[in-house]
Amino acid sequence: MEGEAGACSTAATASCPLKNQDNTFSSSLSLEQIRKRQNQFSMERDWEQYHTPRNLLLALVGEVGELSEIFQWKGEVDVGLPGWSDKDRAHVGEELSDVLIYLIELAEKCHIDLPSAVLRKFELNCKKYPPEKVYGSSKKYTDYISDDN
Amino acid sequence: MEGEAGACSTAATASCPLKNQDNTFSSSLSLEQIRKRQNQFSMERDWEQYHTPRNLLLALVGEVGELSEIFQWKGEVDVGLPGWSDKDRAHVGEELSDVLIYLIELAEKCHIDLPSAVLRKFELNCKKYPPEKVYGSSKKYTDYISDDN
Amino acid sequence: MEGEAGACSTAATASCPLKNQDNTFSSSLSLEQIRKRQNQFSMERDWEQYHTPRNLLLALVGEVGELSEIFQWKGEVDVGLPGWSDKDRAHVGEELSDVLIYLIELAEKCHIDLPSAVLRKFELNCKKYPPEKVYGSSKKYTDYISDDN
Amino acid sequence: MEGEAGACSTAATASCPLKNQDNTFSSSLSLEQIRKRQNQFSMERDWEQYHTPRNLLLALVGEVGELSEIFQWKGEVDVGLPGWSDKDRAHVGEELSDVLIYLIELAEKCHIDLPSAVLRKFELNCKKYPPEKVYGSSKKYTDYISDDN
C-alpha cells in the first residue's frame, strides 16, 4: 500500500539495514508508486513549474555529489558498510533516496516509461554480456564494460 | 510478473514515451524485482566480486555522466523532449536505466533497505517543506532547497 | 607571484566578475602554483594520508555536485550570469575553485603531468575536429562530439 | 610559451608520469593560457554559440563520468597508479584534461576570474581548517569537512 495514501501519509518506516538473510528488500514498493508520490508532493507545492528535464538532471547530479561525499574519505568500503555509524548509514539511505526520487521524476518529465526501459536494458545487457564469454574474469569484464563507454 | 522469470527472460518491452494521458508508468515493476534481477545477472557472470560499494558508486557516476552527455549541447529542454529523435529518446531510457540499476545494487551492497529509506525520505521532505510555507514561490523554493545542501 | 608565499599567504584577492573586455583572467596563476599550494596545505595538516586517488575522485564528484546545485533550479542561464546575486556569483567561484583544486591534486596523486596532458589533449582535439569539417554546425558538432563518448 | 602559439600548435608533449622526484609539474602552464587556447579552439569552429554555462556544466559532468569509469572496477588504487597500463594512465591524463578545459571555459562563460577565486578559496580554507585543530585526525578531518557540505 505504500505510496497510495498521498505524498505525506506516515507509514511506520525506517532507514534500516537489510534484515533478511538473502538481502531482499522489505516491500514491493514500485517505481510507479514513487513516481505518483513525488508527483503529488510537487503539485501540492506548485513546484512542477521548476521540474524541467535539465533542472531535474542537475538536481540529480547534486544528490549524487552528496552521496559521494559520504564515501569520499573512507578508503575502500566493504559490502554492508561494516563499522559505519547508524548516522552515516541513515545518511546513505537518505541520499540514495534523493537520487532515486529525482531519477524517477526525470524519467516522467522526459516521458520515458522507466519500467519498460529497465526491462529492455536487462535484455540488451544479457545479449551484450553472455555469461560463457565474460564469466568471472576481471580483465574480460573490464574490456566488455569498456566497450560500453 | 516482470523480473520474476530470471535475469534474461524476454518480455516484450520497449523504451517508449509514456502513452497514458496522466503520465503513469505502464507497469508495477518494483525496486525488489529490479534488485533481484540485477543480482541474478551479476551472479550468473560471477561479477559480485567486483560490486563493492565504492566500485558501484563510481559506476553510477559514470552512468550519470553518460546521461548528462545526451543533454549537454541541447540548451533548455522542455518536458516530454519535444523534437527529439527516437534514437535520442531511447538513449535517455537506456542511461536512466543504467543509473537506476546501479543505484539499486549500491543500496543492496550497502545493506540499505531502499524501499523503507525512500518512504522515510518522503516523510522527512513533507515535514521540511510544508506546502503553506513554500507554495509556488521560486525564491522560497530555492531558499528551502538551499538549506538542504 | 601568486602561490609562492606558502599555502596561507593573504594576497588581496576577490571572486569578482571578469573586468577585462576580452574576458582574459587577471593573473598568470599556473597549475603548478596551485598544485604546490594545495600540497603545502595538505602537508601542514597531515592530510596527505587521506588523499588517495579514489578518495580525491569522490571528493571531486562531491564538489561538482555542489556546483550543479547552484544551477539546478535556474532554467537556462546566459553567458555572464546576468541578474545573479553577488552571493550566488561568489558561490560559483568557490565551487569552481574546489573542483579545480581537487582535480589538480588528483593529477598529482596519479603521477600525471597535467600541463603536458592538457597540451597533448589540445593537439588530439585539433586533429579530431578539423574546423573545415565541423564549422558552426550544431548537428555536425553533436555528431562529432558523440563520437567522443 | 605553451598555449601562446594558437590552439593547434604542436609542441612536443606527452601524457607521461611525473618524472621529478618532488612531483612538481613539468611546466608553468597557466589557467589563462588554457583559457585562451580553448577560446581560440572554439572560435575557430564557431562553437562559442553552444558554450552556455549549463551546456558546459553538463559537458563537465560528462567528462567527470568518463574519468570515473576508468577507476570504477579497480578497487582501491594507490598513489602513482602502480601496475596500471600506459594506456590506462594516458586515458586518465586525457579525461583529467577534458574536465580541466571545460572547467576553465565554464569559469570564463560565467565571467568568474578563476585565478582570483582560487586564491581566495585557499585563504578561506586556511581560516576554516587551522592546522592545530585538524592536524592528522581522520575523525576531526571528516567532521570539519562534513561541516563544509
Coordinates of C-alpha atoms in Angstrom, one line a residue:
Chain A
M1 CA 0.0 0.0 0.0
E2 CA 3.0 2.3 0.2
G3 CA 2.7 5.5 -1.8
E4 CA -1.1 5.1 -2.2
A5 CA -2.2 7.2 0.7
G6 CA -0.9 10.6 -0.5
A7 CA 2.5 12.1 -0.5
C8 CA 2.5 12.8 3.2
S9 CA 1.0 9.7 4.7
T10 CA 3.1 8.4 7.7
A11 CA 3.6 4.7 7.3
A12 CA 5.9 3.3 10.0
T13 CA 9.2 3.2 8.2
A14 CA 12.9 3.5 9.0
S15 CA 16.2 3.5 7.0
C16 CA 17.5 0.3 8.5
P17 CA 20.0 -2.3 7.3
L18 CA 18.5 -5.2 5.3
K19 CA 17.4 -7.8 7.8
N20 CA 16.6 -10.7 5.5
Q21 CA 19.5 -13.1 5.2
D22 CA 19.0 -13.1 1.4
N23 CA 19.2 -9.3 1.3
T24 CA 15.8 -8.9 -0.3
F25 CA 14.2 -5.5 0.1
S26 CA 11.4 -5.4 2.7
S27 CA 8.5 -4.3 0.5
S28 CA 7.2 -4.3 -3.1
L29 CA 7.4 -0.5 -3.5
S30 CA 7.2 0.1 -7.2
L31 CA 8.7 2.8 -9.5
E32 CA 5.1 3.9 -10.2
Q33 CA 4.2 4.3 -6.5
I34 CA 7.3 6.5 -6.1
R35 CA 6.5 8.5 -9.3
K36 CA 3.0 9.1 -8.1
R37 CA 4.0 10.1 -4.6
Q38 CA 6.7 12.6 -5.9
N39 CA 4.2 14.0 -8.4
Q40 CA 1.7 14.6 -5.6
F41 CA 4.4 16.2 -3.5
S42 CA 5.4 18.6 -6.2
M43 CA 1.9 19.5 -7.2
E44 CA 0.9 20.2 -3.6
R45 CA 3.7 22.8 -3.5
D46 CA 3.2 24.1 -7.1
W47 CA 6.8 23.1 -7.9
E48 CA 6.0 21.3 -11.2
Q49 CA 6.9 24.6 -12.9
Y50 CA 10.6 24.2 -11.9
H51 CA 10.8 20.5 -12.7
T52 CA 12.1 20.7 -16.3
P53 CA 14.4 17.9 -17.6
R54 CA 17.7 19.8 -17.2
N55 CA 16.7 21.2 -13.9
L56 CA 16.0 17.7 -12.6
L57 CA 19.2 16.4 -14.2
L58 CA 21.3 18.9 -12.4
A59 CA 19.4 18.3 -9.1
L60 CA 20.2 14.6 -9.6
V61 CA 23.9 15.4 -10.1
G62 CA 23.8 17.4 -6.9
E63 CA 22.4 14.5 -5.0
V64 CA 25.0 12.1 -6.5
G65 CA 27.6 14.5 -5.2
E66 CA 26.1 14.4 -1.7
L67 CA 26.1 10.6 -1.8
S68 CA 29.8 10.7 -2.9
E69 CA 30.7 13.0 -0.1
I70 CA 29.7 10.3 2.4
F71 CA 32.2 7.9 0.8
Q72 CA 34.9 10.3 -0.1
W73 CA 37.4 9.9 2.8
K74 CA 36.6 6.3 3.7
G75 CA 39.1 4.4 1.6
E76 CA 37.8 1.1 0.3
V77 CA 34.5 0.2 1.9
D78 CA 33.3 -3.4 2.3
V79 CA 29.8 -4.8 1.5
G80 CA 27.4 -4.0 4.3
L81 CA 29.3 -0.9 5.4
P82 CA 30.9 -2.7 8.4
G83 CA 31.8 -0.3 11.3
W84 CA 29.8 2.6 9.9
S85 CA 27.8 4.6 12.4
D86 CA 24.0 4.5 12.3
K87 CA 24.1 8.2 11.4
D88 CA 26.3 7.6 8.4
R89 CA 24.2 4.6 7.4
A90 CA 21.0 6.6 7.6
H91 CA 22.6 9.4 5.6
V92 CA 23.4 6.9 2.8
G93 CA 19.8 5.8 2.8
E94 CA 18.6 9.5 2.5
E95 CA 21.0 10.3 -0.3
L96 CA 20.2 7.1 -2.2
S97 CA 16.5 8.1 -1.9
D98 CA 17.1 11.6 -3.1
V99 CA 18.9 10.3 -6.2
L100 CA 16.1 7.7 -6.8
I101 CA 13.3 10.2 -6.5
Y102 CA 14.9 12.7 -8.9
L103 CA 15.7 9.9 -11.3
I104 CA 12.1 8.7 -11.4
E105 CA 10.8 12.3 -11.8
L106 CA 13.3 12.9 -14.6
A107 CA 12.0 9.9 -16.4
E108 CA 8.4 11.1 -16.0
K109 CA 9.3 14.6 -17.3
C110 CA 11.2 13.1 -20.2
H111 CA 8.0 11.0 -20.9
I112 CA 10.1 7.8 -20.6
D113 CA 8.3 4.7 -19.4
L114 CA 11.0 3.8 -16.9
P115 CA 9.8 0.2 -16.1
S116 CA 9.8 -0.7 -19.8
A117 CA 13.1 0.9 -20.3
V118 CA 14.7 -1.0 -17.4
L119 CA 13.3 -4.4 -18.6
R120 CA 14.6 -3.6 -22.1
K121 CA 18.0 -2.7 -20.8
F122 CA 18.3 -6.0 -18.9
E123 CA 17.6 -7.8 -22.3
L124 CA 20.3 -5.7 -24.0
N125 CA 22.8 -6.4 -21.2
C126 CA 22.1 -10.1 -21.4
K127 CA 22.9 -10.2 -25.1
K128 CA 25.9 -7.9 -24.7
Y129 CA 27.5 -9.9 -21.9
P130 CA 26.9 -13.6 -22.5
P131 CA 27.9 -15.5 -19.3
E132 CA 30.1 -18.0 -21.1
K133 CA 32.2 -15.2 -22.5
V134 CA 32.6 -12.9 -19.5
Y135 CA 32.3 -15.3 -16.6
G136 CA 34.4 -14.2 -13.6
S137 CA 37.2 -12.6 -15.5
S138 CA 38.1 -9.1 -14.3
K139 CA 40.0 -8.4 -17.4
K140 CA 37.3 -9.7 -19.8
Y141 CA 34.8 -7.9 -17.6
T142 CA 36.6 -4.6 -17.8
D143 CA 37.1 -5.0 -21.6
Y144 CA 33.5 -5.7 -22.1
I145 CA 32.4 -2.8 -19.9
S146 CA 34.8 -0.5 -21.6
D147 CA 33.2 -1.3 -24.9
D148 CA 30.1 0.2 -23.3
N149 CA 31.7 3.6 -22.8
Chain B
M1 CA 5.3 -10.5 -13.3
E2 CA 8.3 -8.6 -14.6
G3 CA 11.6 -9.5 -13.2
E4 CA 10.4 -12.9 -11.9
A5 CA 11.4 -15.1 -14.8
G6 CA 15.2 -14.8 -14.4
A7 CA 17.6 -12.1 -15.4
C8 CA 17.4 -12.9 -19.1
S9 CA 13.7 -13.6 -19.8
T10 CA 12.4 -11.7 -22.8
A11 CA 9.2 -10.0 -22.0
A12 CA 8.0 -7.8 -24.9
T13 CA 9.2 -4.3 -23.9
A14 CA 10.3 -1.1 -25.4
S15 CA 11.7 2.2 -24.3
C16 CA 8.7 4.2 -25.5
P17 CA 7.2 7.5 -24.5
L18 CA 4.5 7.4 -21.8
K19 CA 1.2 6.8 -23.5
N20 CA -1.2 7.3 -20.7
Q21 CA -2.5 10.8 -20.5
D22 CA -1.8 11.0 -16.8
N23 CA 1.8 10.0 -17.4
T24 CA 1.6 7.0 -15.2
F25 CA 4.2 4.3 -15.7
S26 CA 3.0 1.2 -17.6
S27 CA 3.7 -1.5 -15.0
S28 CA 4.1 -2.1 -11.3
L29 CA 7.8 -3.1 -11.6
S30 CA 9.2 -2.9 -8.1
L31 CA 12.6 -1.9 -6.7
E32 CA 12.8 -5.5 -5.3
Q33 CA 12.2 -7.0 -8.8
I34 CA 15.0 -4.9 -10.2
R35 CA 17.3 -5.8 -7.3
K36 CA 16.6 -9.5 -7.7
R37 CA 17.1 -9.4 -11.5
Q38 CA 20.4 -7.5 -11.3
N39 CA 21.6 -9.8 -8.5
Q40 CA 20.9 -12.8 -10.8
F41 CA 22.6 -11.1 -13.7
S42 CA 25.7 -10.5 -11.7
M43 CA 25.8 -14.0 -10.1
E44 CA 25.4 -15.7 -13.5
R45 CA 28.6 -13.9 -14.5
D46 CA 30.5 -14.2 -11.2
W47 CA 30.7 -10.4 -11.1
E48 CA 29.5 -10.0 -7.5
Q49 CA 33.2 -9.9 -6.5
Y50 CA 33.6 -6.6 -8.3
H51 CA 30.5 -5.0 -6.9
T52 CA 31.8 -3.3 -3.8
P53 CA 30.1 -0.1 -2.6
R54 CA 32.7 2.4 -4.0
N55 CA 33.1 0.5 -7.3
L56 CA 29.3 0.7 -7.8
L57 CA 29.2 4.3 -6.7
L58 CA 31.9 5.2 -9.4
A59 CA 30.0 3.1 -11.9
L60 CA 26.8 5.1 -11.0
V61 CA 28.8 8.4 -11.5
G62 CA 29.9 7.1 -14.9
E63 CA 26.3 6.4 -16.0
V64 CA 25.1 9.8 -14.7
G65 CA 27.9 11.3 -16.9
E66 CA 26.6 9.4 -20.0
L67 CA 23.1 10.6 -19.2
S68 CA 24.4 14.2 -19.0
E69 CA 26.2 13.9 -22.3
I70 CA 22.8 13.4 -24.1
F71 CA 21.6 16.7 -22.7
Q72 CA 24.9 18.7 -22.7
W73 CA 24.6 20.6 -26.0
K74 CA 20.7 20.9 -26.1
G75 CA 20.2 24.2 -24.4
E76 CA 17.0 24.2 -22.4
V77 CA 14.8 21.1 -22.9
D78 CA 11.0 21.1 -22.4
V79 CA 9.0 18.5 -20.7
G80 CA 8.5 15.5 -23.0
L81 CA 11.6 16.1 -25.0
P82 CA 9.7 17.7 -28.0
G83 CA 11.5 17.3 -31.3
W84 CA 14.0 14.7 -30.0
S85 CA 14.7 11.7 -32.3
D86 CA 13.5 8.2 -31.3
K87 CA 17.2 7.4 -31.1
D88 CA 18.0 10.1 -28.5
R89 CA 14.8 9.2 -26.6
A90 CA 15.7 5.6 -26.4
H91 CA 19.2 6.5 -25.4
V92 CA 17.8 8.5 -22.5
G93 CA 15.8 5.5 -21.4
E94 CA 18.9 3.3 -21.5
E95 CA 21.0 5.7 -19.4
L96 CA 18.2 6.3 -16.9
S97 CA 18.0 2.5 -16.6
D98 CA 21.8 2.1 -16.1
V99 CA 21.7 4.7 -13.3
L100 CA 18.7 3.0 -11.7
I101 CA 20.2 -0.5 -11.8
Y102 CA 23.5 0.6 -10.2
L103 CA 21.6 2.7 -7.7
I104 CA 19.5 -0.3 -6.5
E105 CA 22.6 -2.6 -6.5
L106 CA 24.5 0.0 -4.5
A107 CA 21.7 0.1 -1.9
E108 CA 21.8 -3.7 -1.7
K109 CA 25.6 -3.8 -1.3
C110 CA 25.3 -1.1 1.4
H111 CA 22.6 -3.3 3.1
I112 CA 20.2 -0.4 2.9
D113 CA 16.6 -1.2 2.6
L114 CA 15.8 1.2 -0.2
P115 CA 12.0 1.0 -0.1
S116 CA 12.0 1.9 3.6
A117 CA 14.6 4.6 3.1
V118 CA 12.5 6.2 0.3
L119 CA 9.3 6.2 2.3
R120 CA 11.1 7.7 5.2
K121 CA 12.6 10.4 3.0
F122 CA 9.2 11.4 1.7
E123 CA 8.1 11.9 5.3
L124 CA 11.2 14.0 6.1
N125 CA 10.6 16.1 2.9
C126 CA 6.9 16.6 3.9
K127 CA 8.0 18.0 7.3
K128 CA 10.8 20.1 5.8
Y129 CA 8.7 21.7 3.1
P130 CA 5.2 22.4 4.4
P131 CA 3.1 23.4 1.4
E132 CA 1.7 26.6 3.1
K133 CA 5.3 27.9 3.5
V134 CA 6.8 27.0 0.2
Y135 CA 3.8 27.1 -2.2
G136 CA 4.8 28.1 -5.7
S137 CA 7.5 30.6 -4.8
S138 CA 10.7 30.1 -6.7
K139 CA 12.6 32.2 -4.2
K140 CA 11.2 30.4 -1.2
Y141 CA 11.6 27.2 -3.0
T142 CA 15.3 27.9 -3.8
D143 CA 15.9 29.1 -0.3
Y144 CA 14.3 26.0 1.2
I145 CA 16.2 23.7 -1.2
S146 CA 19.5 25.6 -0.5
D147 CA 19.0 24.8 3.2
D148 CA 19.1 21.2 2.1
N149 CA 22.6 21.4 0.7
Chain C
M1 CA 54.0 35.6 -7.6
E2 CA 50.7 34.0 -6.5
G3 CA 51.0 30.7 -4.8
E4 CA 54.7 31.2 -4.0
A5 CA 54.3 32.6 -0.5
G6 CA 53.0 29.4 1.2
A7 CA 49.6 27.9 1.4
C8 CA 48.2 30.6 3.8
S9 CA 49.6 33.8 2.5
T10 CA 47.0 36.5 2.2
A11 CA 47.3 38.2 -1.2
A12 CA 44.5 40.7 -1.8
T13 CA 42.0 38.7 -3.9
A14 CA 38.3 38.5 -4.6
S15 CA 36.0 36.3 -6.5
C16 CA 34.9 39.0 -8.9
P17 CA 33.5 39.0 -12.4
L18 CA 36.0 39.3 -15.2
K19 CA 36.7 43.0 -15.8
N20 CA 38.7 42.9 -19.0
Q21 CA 36.6 43.4 -22.1
D22 CA 38.3 40.4 -23.7
N23 CA 37.5 38.2 -20.7
T24 CA 41.1 37.3 -20.0
F25 CA 41.9 36.1 -16.5
S26 CA 43.6 38.7 -14.3
S27 CA 46.8 36.8 -13.4
S28 CA 49.1 34.1 -14.7
L29 CA 48.4 31.6 -11.9
S30 CA 49.8 28.3 -13.1
L31 CA 48.6 24.7 -12.5
E32 CA 52.0 24.1 -10.7
Q33 CA 51.4 27.1 -8.4
I34 CA 48.0 25.6 -7.4
R35 CA 49.5 22.1 -7.0
K36 CA 52.3 23.4 -4.8
R37 CA 49.9 25.4 -2.6
Q38 CA 47.4 22.6 -2.1
N39 CA 50.3 20.2 -1.4
Q40 CA 51.6 22.6 1.3
F41 CA 48.0 23.0 2.7
S42 CA 47.6 19.2 3.0
M43 CA 51.0 18.6 4.5
E44 CA 50.6 21.3 7.1
R45 CA 47.6 19.4 8.3
D46 CA 49.0 15.8 7.8
W47 CA 46.1 15.1 5.4
E48 CA 48.2 13.6 2.6
Q49 CA 47.4 10.2 4.2
Y50 CA 43.7 10.6 3.1
H51 CA 44.4 11.9 -0.4
T52 CA 44.4 8.6 -2.4
P53 CA 43.3 8.7 -6.0
R54 CA 39.7 7.3 -5.4
N55 CA 39.2 9.4 -2.3
L56 CA 40.1 12.6 -4.3
L57 CA 38.0 11.5 -7.2
L58 CA 34.9 11.1 -5.0
A59 CA 35.7 14.5 -3.4
L60 CA 35.8 15.9 -6.9
V61 CA 32.4 14.4 -7.7
G62 CA 31.1 15.9 -4.5
E63 CA 32.3 19.4 -5.4
V64 CA 30.8 19.0 -9.0
G65 CA 27.6 18.2 -7.2
E66 CA 27.8 21.4 -5.1
L67 CA 28.5 23.4 -8.3
S68 CA 25.5 21.8 -10.0
E69 CA 23.2 22.7 -7.1
I70 CA 23.8 26.4 -7.7
F71 CA 22.5 26.0 -11.3
Q72 CA 19.8 23.3 -10.7
W73 CA 16.7 25.4 -10.5
K74 CA 17.8 28.3 -12.7
G75 CA 16.5 27.2 -16.0
E76 CA 18.7 28.3 -18.9
V77 CA 21.5 30.6 -17.8
D78 CA 23.1 33.2 -20.2
V79 CA 26.8 33.9 -20.5
G80 CA 27.9 36.2 -17.7
L81 CA 25.2 35.0 -15.3
P82 CA 23.1 38.2 -15.8
G83 CA 20.8 39.0 -12.9
W84 CA 22.6 36.7 -10.5
S85 CA 23.3 38.0 -7.0
D86 CA 26.9 38.7 -5.8
K87 CA 26.4 35.9 -3.3
D88 CA 25.5 33.3 -6.0
R89 CA 28.3 34.6 -8.2
A90 CA 30.9 34.3 -5.4
H91 CA 29.5 30.8 -4.6
V92 CA 30.1 29.7 -8.2
G93 CA 33.7 30.9 -7.9
E94 CA 34.2 28.9 -4.7
E95 CA 32.8 25.7 -6.1
L96 CA 34.7 26.1 -9.4
S97 CA 37.8 26.5 -7.2
D98 CA 37.1 23.4 -5.1
V99 CA 36.7 21.3 -8.3
L100 CA 39.9 22.7 -9.7
I101 CA 42.0 22.2 -6.5
Y102 CA 40.9 18.5 -6.2
L103 CA 41.4 18.0 -9.9
I104 CA 45.0 19.2 -9.7
E105 CA 45.7 17.2 -6.6
L106 CA 44.2 14.1 -8.2
A107 CA 46.5 14.5 -11.2
E108 CA 49.5 14.8 -8.8
K109 CA 48.4 11.7 -6.8
C110 CA 48.0 9.8 -10.1
H111 CA 51.5 11.0 -11.1
I112 CA 50.1 12.6 -14.2
D113 CA 51.9 15.6 -15.5
L114 CA 48.7 17.7 -16.1
P115 CA 50.3 20.5 -18.1
S116 CA 51.7 18.0 -20.6
A117 CA 48.4 16.1 -20.7
V118 CA 46.4 19.2 -21.4
L119 CA 48.7 20.4 -24.3
R120 CA 48.5 16.9 -25.7
K121 CA 44.7 16.8 -25.5
F122 CA 44.5 20.1 -27.4
E123 CA 46.6 18.5 -30.2
L124 CA 44.3 15.5 -30.2
N125 CA 41.2 17.7 -30.3
C126 CA 42.6 19.7 -33.2
K127 CA 43.1 16.6 -35.2
K128 CA 39.8 15.1 -34.2
Y129 CA 37.7 18.3 -35.0
P130 CA 39.1 19.9 -38.2
P131 CA 37.5 23.4 -38.5
E132 CA 36.5 22.9 -42.1
K133 CA 34.5 19.8 -41.2
V134 CA 32.8 20.9 -38.1
Y135 CA 32.5 24.7 -38.5
G136 CA 29.4 26.1 -36.9
S137 CA 27.1 23.2 -37.4
S138 CA 25.2 22.1 -34.3
K139 CA 24.4 18.7 -35.9
K140 CA 27.9 18.0 -37.1
Y141 CA 29.1 19.3 -33.8
T142 CA 26.9 16.9 -31.9
D143 CA 27.8 14.0 -34.1
Y144 CA 31.5 14.7 -33.8
I145 CA 31.2 15.1 -30.0
S146 CA 29.0 12.0 -29.8
D147 CA 31.9 10.0 -31.4
D148 CA 33.9 11.1 -28.4
N149 CA 31.6 9.4 -25.9
Chain D
M1 CA 55.5 29.5 -24.1
E2 CA 52.8 26.8 -24.1
G3 CA 49.4 28.0 -25.2
E4 CA 50.7 31.1 -26.9
A5 CA 51.1 29.8 -30.4
G6 CA 47.5 29.2 -31.2
A7 CA 45.0 26.5 -30.4
C8 CA 46.6 24.0 -32.8
S9 CA 50.4 24.5 -32.4
T10 CA 52.2 21.2 -32.0
A11 CA 54.6 21.5 -29.1
A12 CA 56.3 18.2 -28.3
T13 CA 54.2 16.9 -25.4
A14 CA 53.2 13.6 -23.9
S15 CA 50.9 12.4 -21.1
C16 CA 53.7 10.9 -19.1
P17 CA 54.0 10.1 -15.4
L18 CA 55.6 12.8 -13.2
K19 CA 59.4 12.4 -13.5
N20 CA 60.5 14.9 -10.9
Q21 CA 61.2 13.3 -7.5
D22 CA 59.2 16.1 -5.8
N23 CA 56.2 15.5 -8.1
T24 CA 56.3 19.0 -9.4
F25 CA 54.5 19.6 -12.8
S26 CA 56.9 20.0 -15.7
S27 CA 55.9 23.4 -16.9
S28 CA 54.4 26.7 -15.8
L29 CA 51.2 26.4 -18.0
S30 CA 48.7 28.9 -16.6
L31 CA 44.9 28.9 -16.3
E32 CA 44.9 31.9 -18.6
Q33 CA 47.0 30.1 -21.3
I34 CA 44.5 27.2 -21.2
R35 CA 41.5 29.6 -21.3
K36 CA 43.0 31.5 -24.3
R37 CA 43.8 28.3 -26.2
Q38 CA 40.3 26.8 -25.6
N39 CA 38.7 30.1 -26.6
Q40 CA 40.7 30.1 -29.9
F41 CA 39.8 26.4 -30.4
S42 CA 36.0 27.2 -30.0
M43 CA 36.1 30.3 -32.1
E44 CA 38.0 28.6 -35.0
R45 CA 35.0 26.2 -35.1
D46 CA 32.2 28.7 -34.4
W47 CA 31.3 26.7 -31.4
E48 CA 31.0 29.6 -28.9
Q49 CA 27.3 29.7 -29.6
Y50 CA 26.9 26.3 -27.9
H51 CA 29.0 27.1 -24.9
T52 CA 26.5 28.4 -22.5
P53 CA 27.0 27.9 -18.7
R54 CA 24.6 25.0 -18.3
N55 CA 25.8 23.3 -21.5
L56 CA 29.4 23.5 -20.3
L57 CA 28.4 22.3 -16.8
L58 CA 26.7 19.2 -18.2
A59 CA 29.7 18.6 -20.5
L60 CA 31.9 18.8 -17.4
V61 CA 29.7 16.3 -15.6
G62 CA 30.0 14.0 -18.7
E63 CA 33.8 14.2 -18.5
V64 CA 33.9 13.5 -14.8
G65 CA 31.8 10.4 -15.6
E66 CA 34.4 9.3 -18.2
L67 CA 37.1 9.8 -15.6
S68 CA 35.2 7.8 -13.0
E69 CA 34.7 4.9 -15.5
I70 CA 38.5 4.4 -15.6
F71 CA 38.5 3.9 -11.8
Q72 CA 35.2 2.2 -11.3
W73 CA 36.2 -1.5 -11.2
K74 CA 39.7 -1.0 -9.8
G75 CA 39.0 -1.4 -6.1
E76 CA 41.3 0.9 -4.0
V77 CA 44.1 2.5 -6.1
D78 CA 47.4 3.6 -4.6
V79 CA 49.2 6.9 -5.2
G80 CA 51.0 6.7 -8.6
L81 CA 48.6 4.2 -10.1
P82 CA 51.1 1.3 -9.6
G83 CA 50.6 -1.6 -12.1
W84 CA 48.4 0.4 -14.4
S85 CA 49.0 0.1 -18.1
D86 CA 50.4 3.0 -20.1
K87 CA 47.1 3.1 -22.0
D88 CA 45.0 3.5 -18.8
R89 CA 47.5 6.1 -17.5
A90 CA 47.3 8.1 -20.7
H91 CA 43.5 7.8 -20.6
V92 CA 43.5 9.3 -17.1
G93 CA 45.5 12.2 -18.4
E94 CA 43.1 12.8 -21.3
E95 CA 40.0 12.8 -19.0
L96 CA 41.6 15.0 -16.4
S97 CA 42.4 17.4 -19.3
D98 CA 38.8 17.3 -20.6
V99 CA 37.5 18.2 -17.1
L100 CA 40.0 21.0 -16.7
I101 CA 39.4 22.5 -20.1
Y102 CA 35.6 22.6 -19.6
L103 CA 36.0 23.9 -16.0
I104 CA 38.2 26.8 -17.2
E105 CA 35.8 27.6 -20.1
L106 CA 32.8 27.4 -17.7
A107 CA 34.5 30.0 -15.4
E108 CA 35.1 32.2 -18.4
K109 CA 31.5 31.9 -19.6
C110 CA 30.3 32.7 -16.0
H111 CA 32.6 35.7 -16.1
I112 CA 34.4 34.4 -13.0
D113 CA 38.0 35.3 -12.6
L114 CA 39.2 31.8 -11.8
P115 CA 42.7 32.7 -10.6
S116 CA 41.4 35.2 -8.1
A117 CA 38.6 32.8 -7.0
V118 CA 41.2 30.0 -6.3
L119 CA 43.5 32.2 -4.3
R120 CA 40.5 33.5 -2.3
K121 CA 39.4 29.9 -1.7
F122 CA 42.8 29.0 -0.3
E123 CA 42.5 31.8 2.1
L124 CA 39.0 30.7 3.2
N125 CA 40.3 27.1 3.6
C126 CA 43.2 28.2 5.7
K127 CA 40.9 30.1 8.1
K128 CA 38.4 27.2 8.1
Y129 CA 40.9 24.4 8.9
P130 CA 43.5 25.7 11.3
P131 CA 46.3 23.1 11.4
E132 CA 46.4 23.0 15.2
K133 CA 42.8 22.0 15.3
V134 CA 42.6 19.5 12.4
Y135 CA 46.2 18.1 12.3
G136 CA 46.3 14.5 11.2
S137 CA 43.0 13.3 12.7
S138 CA 40.8 11.4 10.3
K139 CA 37.8 11.9 12.6
K140 CA 38.4 15.6 13.1
Y141 CA 39.1 15.9 9.4
T142 CA 35.9 14.2 8.4
D143 CA 33.9 16.3 10.9
Y144 CA 35.5 19.5 9.6
I145 CA 35.0 18.5 6.0
S146 CA 31.4 17.5 6.7
D147 CA 30.7 21.0 8.0
D148 CA 31.6 22.1 4.5
N149 CA 28.8 20.2 2.9

